[in-house]
Amino acid sequence: MAGRTLFDKVWDPHVIEELGDGVQLLHVDRHLMNELSGHRGQLEIAQRGLKMRNPELAMGTLDHVVSTAPGRRGGPAPWAERMIEIFRVESARAGFPVHDFGDDGQGIVHVVGPELGFTLPGVLLVCGDSHTCTHGALGALAWGIGTSELTHVLATQAIVQQKPKTMRVRFEGTLARGVSAKDMILALIGRLGTAGGAGYAVEYAGEAITALDLEGRMTVCNLSIELGAKIGMVAPDEKTYAYVKGRRYAPKGDLWKPALAHWRGLPGDADARFDAEHAVDCAALAPQITWGTSPEDVIGVHEMIPDAKPEALAYMGLEAGRPIAGTKVDRVFIGSCTNARLSDLRAAAEVVRGHRAAAHVNAWVVPGSQRVKREAEAEGLDDAFRAAGFEWREPGCSMCVAANGDRVEPRARCVSTSNRNFVGRQGPQARTHLASPATAAAAAIAGEIADARAL
Amino acid sequence: MDKFAVLTAVAAPFPRDNVDTDSIIRIERCTGTPKEALGRYAFEMVRYLPDGADNPDFVLNQPRYRGAQILVCGEFFGTGSSREMAVWALAGMGIRCLIAPSFGQIFYGNCFQNGVLPITLPPATAAALMRQASDPAAGPFSVDLERQTVNGDIGFEIGARRRKMLLEGLDEIALTLAMDAKIADYQAADRERRPWIHFFRNP
Ligand code: SF4
């Protein structure tokens, strides 16, 4: 018998019932909620006269619609305040905590879940947000769900799902200096395309993945959905267990040992087979940046803008055949569930120190959570950014999705550490270039797209 | 949920690849617009001119495609954000069936929850249907879910369970609630097996 993959080992114990035709009813161990999708599901179950089945397996935080302005106390507008209030009231009624303003646990769901030890290796975790794949970095099985599925989870603590196929991507070799997790995953998406992972649960492996810290692994897993896959995972290892240990909701006392023993059995067997395999040579990798309106439209920062997708080039205001470096930028956004953790802010601050942002650039840093913000401030990162002319803001999704009114102006060009460069994503007619924190910081300093290593 | 059996309707061509859910429904419409009101905002960035009038270049604004209930799409339709409002908006503008070589995975699942049938076909077959939908002489399409065919002779697969759900207009939550005893049994056993899952907040 062929060995079992990490995916199999996490998926199989969650099966409550076979529903036929490859469809299974699975147990949801962890339900992570935010105000935007969460309140909608809460209203739906209330309307159906149902109750939340297992509030003890849920937690909430505020991210999409909160203001990120310094000194903020709530949403940017009355509708946002109403949404937040519904979420607070319904969550309190159901009996699970919402990590509100002033709590370390307020921030982007995918930053906060792992940070609080809510996300653990081997759990099945869902959230009404497509970047739930991020949590796979700890060896969890995690994916994003829509409102109907969210309502289903609230009412039943279970989810109906077809088992996906499996893919393994090996990142071989060692990253060059100044090249990061974000560059690894962008390069992969460039190679396989945004539908390359469709229908698969992807496991990221290889020495370059093992070498990453947990935050870097989260960045890689975060963009699984941009690869077309709902699920991305990394096998847990000693770094993972050390990361989890001692966090607010992590197993403690008598529960730690059996949990750890269980987790150590999760990595796939050496002879496990995958439905598809790919490899990426990391030694040859340069910092990446997108030029179009899909995350697959990506090149090295020293490369030429390709002669492709004329509509995307027109939208982006770019000319084929010219180098992408040197393209003037108006805004820089360092934030989002992809790259707003402490290590990301450190990488950006390192580039920024001793420089000032170009006068025409409006650059923002939006920490992923209150905890990230507090820890960054303890290290003086906020001062480094402020001294360089960046704005230091409060945690939330902010300009990644422009749901809270933080937006890029029409036709303005923004280098963003987020995950989506879709038409209008950061605001109507906004032009987004996705890149790593170091590359984004370099763009702010140079006032144009630049290689951070040359600064 | 409306039952889906046979649909005979105008099919409109929408030959764009990687249409993301952000462009199907803008984020501002997901923050409080009632479900029933979303239809008029579907594809709003390309559907209307800056002054709010209908953009004549947008396919569903063209007289022969008004009232289309089938959309023939490019590769990987519905990629991106999990927002179910994308399906609500499409359904709100009358779309009941989508045909594409591939779909965004979360979007695909969301369709079934709302009585919208997403049909995956091989690229060449989808391209032929795209040409047919663009041909002024071609009549309406007919989609038969019972027999799993498009226009009589093109077969498609969607899985027995999902087919049944759509044909009978079943509600997944009601079906799972009927299995609650199984969920309770699972949890009782799991509390022994993996106690750290269940007792984490009050050690
Ligand atoms: S930061 Fe952006 S991608 Fe991440 S959860 Fe928020 S809106 Fe979604």
XYZ file of C-alpha atoms and ligand atoms in Angstrom:
666
model
C 0.000 0.000 0.000
C 1.324 3.420 -0.946
C 2.044 5.787 1.924
C -0.304 8.541 2.955
C 0.165 12.230 2.368
C -0.024 14.956 5.003
C -3.339 15.900 3.426
C -4.749 12.352 3.821
C -3.634 12.188 7.413
C -5.396 15.394 8.308
C -8.483 14.909 6.157
C -9.398 11.306 6.976
C -9.988 11.592 10.757
C -12.461 14.414 10.119
C -14.901 12.311 8.113
C -18.204 12.006 9.960
C -20.128 10.346 7.147
C -19.735 9.279 3.527
C -22.422 10.975 1.471
C -21.688 9.024 -1.705
C -20.036 10.010 -4.938
C -16.788 11.075 -3.219
C -18.604 13.661 -1.102
C -18.104 13.581 2.657
C -19.453 15.252 5.760
C -16.467 16.570 7.731
C -16.096 17.883 11.260
C -15.056 21.520 11.618
C -12.636 21.854 14.560
C -12.145 25.599 14.323
C -14.443 28.264 12.893
C -12.759 31.619 12.507
C -15.031 34.595 11.923
C -14.816 38.237 10.997
C -17.476 40.927 10.941
C -17.975 40.988 7.179
C -18.831 37.388 6.332
C -19.551 36.377 9.937
C -22.395 38.800 10.603
C -24.093 37.764 7.386
C -24.072 34.093 8.423
C -25.298 35.043 11.878
C -28.245 36.893 10.367
C -29.003 33.877 8.167
C -29.193 31.359 10.995
C -31.269 33.763 13.074
C -33.671 34.105 10.163
C -33.966 30.323 9.949
C -34.662 30.114 13.654
C -31.472 28.094 14.225
C -28.770 28.356 16.859
C -25.015 28.148 16.609
C -24.179 24.551 17.406
C -20.668 24.740 18.924
C -19.684 28.266 19.917
C -16.807 26.817 21.961
C -15.033 25.991 18.686
C -15.260 29.513 17.264
C -13.620 32.873 17.654
C -14.009 36.229 15.981
C -12.061 39.338 15.165
C -12.578 42.592 13.288
C -10.706 43.219 10.058
C -12.404 44.033 6.752
C -14.462 47.110 7.491
C -12.638 48.668 10.456
C -10.952 52.008 10.067
C -7.152 51.848 10.104
C -6.664 55.559 10.737
C -4.386 56.334 13.673
C -6.508 56.712 16.798
C -9.525 54.974 15.255
C -12.237 53.626 17.521
C -14.485 51.737 15.109
C -15.619 51.647 11.512
C -15.114 54.438 8.988
C -18.861 55.013 8.553
C -22.228 54.285 10.189
C -22.874 51.192 8.031
C -19.568 49.708 9.212
C -20.387 50.509 12.841
C -23.718 48.728 12.410
C -22.053 45.654 10.925
C -19.491 45.498 13.731
C -22.242 45.906 16.320
C -24.362 43.082 14.843
C -21.296 40.852 14.903
C -20.506 41.740 18.525
C -24.050 41.255 19.745
C -24.678 37.994 17.872
C -21.314 36.560 18.921
C -21.908 37.428 22.559
C -25.375 35.903 22.352
C -23.939 32.731 20.822
C -21.166 32.675 23.433
C -17.822 33.026 21.669
C -15.229 35.774 21.962
C -14.715 38.589 19.487
C -11.269 40.099 19.784
C -12.194 43.726 19.793
C -10.278 46.994 19.605
C -7.665 47.110 22.303
C -7.131 43.334 22.331
C -3.970 41.776 20.890
C -6.287 39.497 18.909
C -7.873 42.251 16.839
C -6.534 42.097 13.331
C -6.722 40.230 10.062
C -8.289 36.789 10.650
C -5.394 34.982 8.991
C -2.804 36.797 11.040
C -4.666 36.439 14.309
C -5.734 32.770 14.069
C -2.186 31.360 14.197
C -0.980 34.116 16.496
C -3.503 33.221 19.195
C -2.871 29.484 18.868
C -6.428 29.073 17.587
C -4.968 27.498 14.452
C -3.138 24.254 15.215
C -1.500 21.490 13.219
C -4.001 18.858 12.130
C -7.155 20.896 12.695
C -9.852 21.389 10.094
C -10.416 25.128 10.084
C -12.796 27.160 7.938
C -13.486 30.870 7.621
C -15.706 32.917 5.356
C -12.725 34.262 3.458
C -10.797 32.814 0.540
C -7.344 33.304 2.099
C -8.100 30.794 4.830
C -5.578 28.615 2.975
C -2.974 30.637 4.942
C -3.501 28.476 8.029
C -2.195 25.433 6.156
C 1.285 26.735 7.000
C 0.910 25.062 10.394
C -0.178 21.754 8.908
C -3.860 22.565 9.318
C -6.467 21.720 6.701
C -8.044 25.092 6.060
C -10.108 26.650 3.321
C -12.401 29.572 2.625
C -16.169 29.223 2.429
C -19.091 31.292 1.150
C -22.063 32.565 3.131
C -24.204 29.438 2.647
C -21.425 27.137 3.815
C -20.696 29.471 6.718
C -24.341 29.289 7.750
C -24.109 25.507 7.461
C -21.066 25.450 9.740
C -22.757 27.676 12.311
C -25.781 25.387 12.402
C -24.054 21.994 12.207
C -20.311 22.355 12.997
C -19.763 20.260 9.884
C -19.140 20.858 6.208
C -20.000 18.907 3.074
C -17.026 18.586 0.777
C -15.679 16.670 -2.183
C -12.184 15.347 -1.555
C -9.710 17.214 -3.776
C -6.733 15.725 -5.619
C -3.262 16.289 -4.202
C -0.307 18.239 -5.619
C 3.167 18.656 -4.211
C 5.396 21.586 -5.046
C 9.042 21.229 -4.053
C 10.952 24.449 -3.590
C 14.556 23.311 -4.008
C 17.772 25.126 -3.182
C 18.506 28.209 -1.108
C 17.044 31.669 -1.631
C 19.458 34.431 -2.561
C 19.721 37.364 -0.198
C 16.813 39.793 -0.557
C 14.513 37.130 -2.046
C 11.612 36.038 0.142
C 8.640 33.714 0.553
C 6.475 36.118 -1.449
C 8.826 35.832 -4.423
C 8.709 32.027 -4.223
C 4.948 31.807 -4.437
C 4.560 34.578 -7.027
C 7.081 32.812 -9.243
C 5.145 29.553 -8.913
C 1.864 31.250 -9.849
C 3.612 32.836 -12.829
C 4.711 29.416 -13.963
C 1.530 27.363 -13.368
C -1.060 30.116 -13.885
C -3.970 31.093 -11.658
C -5.809 27.870 -12.495
C -2.711 25.684 -12.048
C -3.801 24.404 -8.649
C -7.536 24.142 -9.361
C -9.010 20.975 -7.921
C -5.938 20.256 -5.768
C -4.897 20.497 -2.182
C -1.299 21.665 -2.521
C 1.525 20.632 -0.214
C 4.601 22.875 -0.285
C 7.797 21.018 0.489
C 11.520 21.074 -0.192
C 14.479 22.635 1.564
C 13.504 26.232 0.858
C 10.149 25.655 2.596
C 11.782 23.897 5.545
C 14.183 26.833 5.836
C 11.349 29.385 6.086
C 10.035 30.454 9.464
C 6.315 29.989 10.120
C 5.470 33.488 8.951
C 7.165 32.887 5.606
C 5.278 29.615 5.235
C 2.050 31.524 5.878
C 2.916 33.903 3.044
C 3.407 30.952 0.695
C 0.193 29.206 1.750
C -1.711 32.511 1.612
C -1.410 32.711 -2.172
C -2.602 29.131 -2.747
C -5.970 30.561 -3.757
C -4.192 32.720 -6.359
C -2.773 29.448 -7.666
C -6.384 28.254 -7.963
C -6.212 25.907 -4.959
C -8.528 26.273 -1.972
C -6.035 24.446 0.236
C -2.268 24.837 0.714
C -0.284 23.043 3.418
C 3.178 22.624 4.873
C 4.062 19.607 7.007
C 4.461 20.589 10.655
C 7.953 20.283 12.133
C 9.820 21.327 15.265
C 9.605 24.985 14.190
C 5.837 24.639 14.019
C 5.521 23.135 17.494
C 7.806 25.807 18.929
C 5.684 28.471 17.228
C 2.445 27.096 18.693
C 3.687 26.462 22.212
C 2.469 28.895 24.848
C 0.061 30.842 22.630
C -3.222 31.977 24.155
C -5.450 29.133 22.900
C -2.757 26.500 22.303
C -3.064 23.259 24.280
C -1.581 23.588 27.744
C -0.903 21.402 30.764
C -2.048 17.817 30.270
C -3.287 18.578 26.773
C 0.078 19.569 25.291
C 1.722 16.141 25.248
C -1.014 14.152 23.487
C -1.476 17.005 21.020
C 2.232 17.052 20.204
C 2.321 13.281 19.784
C -0.602 13.514 17.366
C 1.047 16.310 15.366
C 4.306 14.402 15.024
C 2.416 11.700 13.145
C 0.994 14.097 10.554
C 3.839 14.588 8.025
C 3.336 12.483 4.890
C 5.035 9.130 4.422
C 8.152 9.029 2.251
C 6.411 6.817 -0.313
C 3.211 8.897 -0.443
C 2.012 9.600 -3.982
C 0.591 12.838 -5.332
C -1.702 13.371 -8.301
C 0.642 16.090 -9.571
C 4.196 17.222 -8.745
C 6.135 20.389 -9.555
C 9.528 21.765 -8.586
C 10.919 25.300 -8.387
C 14.638 26.097 -8.249
C 14.944 28.800 -5.602
C 18.610 29.547 -6.141
C 17.757 31.118 -9.498
C 14.928 33.228 -8.126
C 14.931 37.054 -8.274
C 12.509 39.438 -6.533
C 9.180 39.229 -8.349
C 6.608 41.863 -9.252
C 3.322 41.716 -11.145
C 2.702 43.832 -14.238
C -0.913 42.928 -15.128
C -4.310 42.396 -13.551
C -3.917 38.766 -12.544
C -1.395 37.377 -10.044
C -0.021 35.148 -12.837
C 1.181 38.260 -14.693
C 4.504 38.275 -12.892
C 8.164 38.885 -13.814
C 11.494 39.452 -12.114
C 11.949 43.057 -11.021
C 14.855 43.446 -13.513
C 12.865 42.046 -16.488
C 11.018 43.683 -19.386
C 7.263 44.175 -19.457
C 6.049 41.382 -21.745
C 4.134 41.887 -24.958
C 0.992 40.134 -23.775
C -2.556 40.814 -22.537
C -2.942 44.266 -24.189
C -6.078 44.997 -22.192
C -4.232 44.437 -18.911
C -1.319 46.608 -20.052
C -3.710 49.394 -21.031
C -5.424 49.203 -17.653
C -2.061 49.285 -15.907
C -0.802 52.136 -18.081
C 2.296 50.172 -19.091
C 4.142 49.728 -22.340
C 5.380 46.342 -23.509
C 9.107 45.928 -24.060
C 10.230 48.449 -21.453
C 11.850 47.510 -18.167
C 9.393 47.355 -15.275
C 12.011 48.877 -12.986
C 11.839 52.652 -13.175
C 8.041 52.734 -13.469
C 6.918 55.656 -11.338
C 4.693 54.795 -8.384
C 2.221 56.904 -6.413
C 1.472 54.708 -3.451
C 2.948 51.883 -1.451
C 0.923 49.547 0.739
C 2.680 47.272 3.202
C -0.004 45.183 4.833
C -2.609 42.379 4.340
C -2.821 38.757 5.452
C 0.003 37.976 3.017
C 2.701 40.246 4.419
C 1.774 42.180 7.562
C 3.450 40.026 10.181
C 6.409 41.061 12.297
C 9.014 39.474 10.004
C 7.476 41.268 7.009
C 7.629 44.623 8.758
C 11.211 43.944 9.791
C 12.174 43.179 6.190
C 10.567 46.396 4.984
C 12.084 48.462 7.807
C 15.541 47.155 6.971
C 15.221 48.574 3.454
C 13.780 51.837 4.696
C 16.282 52.690 7.449
C 18.519 55.582 6.558
C 16.331 56.629 3.622
C 13.261 58.724 2.996
C 10.268 57.888 0.850
C 10.196 59.883 -2.392
C 8.178 63.074 -1.959
C 5.488 62.068 -4.460
C 4.835 58.676 -2.827
C 2.142 58.125 -0.219
C 3.359 55.048 1.673
C 1.421 53.130 4.317
C 2.279 50.400 6.764
C -0.736 48.571 8.194
C 0.255 45.926 10.777
C -1.695 42.659 10.561
C -2.821 42.629 14.184
C -2.666 44.570 17.432
C -0.016 42.155 18.594
C 2.118 42.703 15.503
C 1.711 46.428 16.010
C 2.705 46.250 19.673
C 5.742 44.055 18.991
C 6.844 46.192 16.053
C 6.608 49.310 18.193
C 8.645 47.644 20.936
C 11.404 47.190 18.351
C 11.079 50.748 17.101
C 9.924 49.735 13.632
C 7.178 52.350 13.743
C 9.791 55.047 14.309
C 11.854 53.763 11.407
C 8.854 53.933 9.103
C 7.709 57.334 10.360
C 11.216 58.743 10.047
C 11.202 57.607 6.426
C 7.909 59.378 5.804
C 5.605 56.352 5.940
C 2.237 56.381 7.654
C 1.964 53.908 10.546
C -1.653 52.751 10.860
C -3.976 50.561 12.916
C -4.518 46.862 12.111
C -7.062 45.722 9.512
C -7.423 44.684 5.864
C -7.245 48.300 4.766
C -6.228 48.962 1.171
C -5.922 45.284 0.272
C -9.621 45.176 -0.553
C -10.803 48.767 -0.033
C -13.871 47.599 1.913
C -13.321 50.169 4.650
C -12.786 53.140 2.363
C -8.957 52.922 2.335
C -8.330 53.049 -1.383
C -5.933 53.855 -4.146
C -7.087 56.746 -6.330
C -8.212 56.122 -9.924
C -5.222 55.445 -12.221
C -2.787 55.812 -9.337
C -0.088 53.135 -9.214
C 0.456 51.207 -6.004
C 3.067 48.622 -5.085
C 1.311 46.352 -2.602
C 2.381 43.441 -0.444
C -1.146 41.991 -0.715
C -2.326 39.147 -2.928
C -4.703 40.470 -5.577
C -4.069 42.873 -8.434
C -7.513 42.495 -9.986
C -9.102 45.360 -11.887
C -10.522 47.739 -9.277
C -9.414 45.638 -6.303
C -7.765 48.523 -4.443
C -10.347 51.028 -5.664
C -11.949 51.864 -9.018
C -9.235 52.022 -11.720
C -6.458 51.546 -9.204
C -3.272 49.975 -10.616
C -1.750 47.354 -8.347
C 1.676 45.726 -8.492
C 2.098 42.797 -6.099
C 5.503 42.336 -4.529
C 7.358 41.442 -1.337
C 7.697 43.830 1.632
C 11.311 44.588 0.662
C 10.366 45.394 -2.937
C 7.438 47.546 -1.809
C 9.672 49.453 0.609
C 12.237 49.974 -2.141
C 9.545 51.379 -4.436
C 8.597 53.935 -1.796
C 12.198 55.060 -1.353
C 13.060 55.157 -5.049
C 9.677 56.581 -6.064
C 9.609 53.950 -8.774
C 9.709 50.186 -9.087
C 13.179 49.152 -7.953
C 15.288 46.246 -6.765
C 15.651 46.507 -2.995
C 19.068 44.856 -3.207
C 20.436 47.814 -5.143
C 19.522 50.381 -2.490
C -34.393 26.996 -3.439
C -35.761 26.884 -6.987
C -35.656 23.490 -8.624
C -33.625 23.135 -11.741
C -34.755 20.703 -14.439
C -34.691 21.830 -18.053
C -33.674 25.338 -18.974
C -34.275 26.668 -22.468
C -32.963 30.183 -22.699
C -30.818 32.660 -24.554
C -27.097 32.085 -23.997
C -24.733 35.053 -24.009
C -21.005 34.783 -24.804
C -18.618 36.163 -22.187
C -15.249 35.118 -23.559
C -13.029 36.625 -20.885
C -10.612 34.405 -18.927
C -10.009 34.611 -15.174
C -13.078 36.698 -14.399
C -12.694 37.343 -10.664
C -15.527 37.715 -8.181
C -14.323 41.246 -7.344
C -15.291 42.233 -10.874
C -18.607 40.341 -10.757
C -19.626 42.261 -7.639
C -17.665 45.132 -6.144
C -16.750 44.973 -2.460
C -18.872 48.061 -1.669
C -21.966 46.059 -2.653
C -21.071 43.285 -0.218
C -21.284 45.492 2.834
C -24.997 45.882 3.288
C -26.853 45.655 -0.017
C -29.737 43.191 0.430
C -29.377 39.932 -1.503
C -32.386 40.703 -3.688
C -30.969 44.065 -4.759
C -27.568 42.807 -5.969
C -28.611 41.940 -9.549
C -28.304 45.460 -10.864
C -24.704 45.689 -9.621
C -23.419 42.535 -11.329
C -20.429 43.450 -13.542
C -21.086 47.121 -12.798
C -17.561 48.213 -13.743
C -18.141 47.212 -17.375
C -21.922 47.188 -17.567
C -22.538 50.905 -17.130
C -20.994 54.056 -18.568
C -19.529 56.667 -16.197
C -22.834 58.584 -16.307
C -24.737 55.473 -15.183
C -26.326 54.669 -18.546
C -26.075 51.147 -19.968
C -22.802 50.497 -21.754
C -23.864 49.277 -25.214
C -20.623 47.265 -25.506
C -21.505 45.047 -22.561
C -22.902 41.835 -23.947
C -25.972 41.590 -21.714
C -26.986 45.117 -22.691
C -27.311 44.121 -26.334
C -30.933 43.609 -27.403
C -30.484 40.007 -28.512
C -28.950 38.987 -25.195
C -31.305 40.830 -22.862
C -32.926 38.284 -20.607
C -30.169 35.724 -21.217
C -30.207 33.049 -18.503
C -27.109 31.200 -19.652
C -23.599 32.654 -19.756
C -20.886 30.937 -21.781
C -17.638 31.938 -20.065
C -13.864 31.792 -20.527
C -11.356 29.841 -18.448
C -11.527 29.900 -14.664
C -14.661 31.960 -14.264
C -15.266 33.151 -10.686
C -11.682 33.091 -9.455
C -10.664 35.017 -6.336
C -12.673 36.126 -3.317
C -15.137 33.752 -1.640
C -17.904 36.364 -1.674
C -21.157 34.526 -2.381
C -22.635 37.867 -3.413
C -21.078 37.155 -6.829
C -23.506 34.273 -7.308
C -26.381 36.248 -5.774
C -25.699 39.093 -8.201
C -25.604 36.774 -11.217
C -28.780 35.032 -10.087
C -30.292 38.458 -9.428
C -29.752 39.449 -13.035
C -31.423 36.239 -14.170
C -28.476 33.913 -14.824
C -29.320 30.285 -13.993
C -26.518 28.447 -15.743
C -22.821 29.067 -16.452
C -20.758 27.128 -18.965
C -16.944 27.289 -18.796
C -13.802 25.168 -19.237
C -13.091 25.693 -15.502
C -14.323 27.656 -12.502
C -12.878 29.259 -9.384
C -13.284 26.575 -6.733
C -15.110 28.464 -4.004
C -17.358 30.179 -6.529
C -18.202 26.801 -8.056
C -19.424 25.481 -4.700
C -21.347 28.675 -4.011
C -23.302 28.253 -7.270
C -24.916 25.000 -6.119
C -26.007 26.647 -2.879
C -28.091 29.086 -4.899
C -29.680 27.025 -7.633
C -27.207 28.157 -10.283
C -25.811 25.331 -12.421
C -22.092 25.637 -13.322
C -21.233 23.318 -16.207
C -17.597 22.412 -16.831
C -16.818 21.324 -20.397
C -13.580 20.543 -22.232
C -12.065 23.738 -23.715
C -12.823 22.787 -27.317
C -16.472 22.037 -26.529
C -16.839 25.238 -24.517
C -15.259 27.169 -27.408
C -17.750 25.676 -29.853
C -20.622 26.744 -27.603
C -19.043 30.199 -27.341
C -19.145 30.468 -31.147
C -22.717 29.249 -31.193
C -23.777 31.793 -28.556
C -22.136 34.537 -30.653
C -23.911 33.471 -33.833
C -26.963 35.698 -34.480
C -28.650 32.857 -36.374
C -28.373 30.400 -33.464
C -31.432 29.860 -31.307
C -31.644 29.509 -27.535
C -29.668 26.845 -25.703
C -31.284 24.033 -23.848
C -29.746 22.617 -20.684
C -31.187 19.356 -19.344
C -29.958 18.584 -15.862
C -31.851 15.285 -15.600
C -29.995 13.900 -18.623
C -26.914 16.067 -18.069
C -26.838 17.444 -21.590
C -26.457 20.800 -23.315
C -28.327 21.250 -26.615
C -29.255 17.593 -26.743
C -25.940 15.945 -27.492
C -23.225 17.498 -25.327
C -22.897 15.584 -22.076
C -21.585 17.025 -18.806
C -20.728 15.731 -15.326
C -21.590 17.357 -12.035
C -21.756 14.507 -9.544
C -24.857 12.635 -8.404
C -25.301 14.456 -5.114
C -25.145 17.950 -6.500
C -27.421 16.976 -9.368
C -29.999 15.676 -6.940
C -29.715 18.785 -4.761
C -30.467 21.030 -7.726
C -33.162 18.816 -9.262
C -35.074 18.562 -6.009
C -34.227 22.029 -4.701
C -32.859 20.480 -1.488
C -31.457 22.495 1.360
C -28.067 21.262 2.539
C -28.462 22.618 6.065
C -31.726 20.729 6.552
C -30.100 17.526 5.255
C -27.155 17.823 7.637
C -29.336 18.754 10.603
C -31.131 15.460 10.029
C -27.760 13.750 10.651
C -27.154 15.552 13.916
C -26.918 12.323 15.904
C -23.921 11.302 13.769
C -22.219 14.614 14.460
C -22.871 14.201 18.181
C -21.419 10.668 18.110
C -18.366 11.893 16.249
C -17.769 14.651 18.780
C -18.273 12.356 21.763
C -15.605 9.986 20.439
C -13.371 12.851 19.358
C -13.366 14.434 22.822
C -11.612 11.273 23.983
C -9.376 11.028 20.953
C -8.353 14.689 20.595
C -9.339 16.495 23.804
C -7.211 19.549 22.933
C -9.594 20.315 20.087
C -12.599 20.635 22.346
C -11.355 21.990 25.659
C -8.901 24.641 24.572
C -10.443 27.810 25.893
C -10.970 26.784 29.495
C -7.998 24.689 30.541
S -6.020 41.300 4.059
Fe -6.986 41.282 2.051
S -6.884 39.196 1.322
Fe -6.440 39.185 3.505
S -8.404 38.745 4.510
Fe -8.182 40.985 4.405
S -9.163 41.562 2.492
Fe -8.824 39.363 2.386
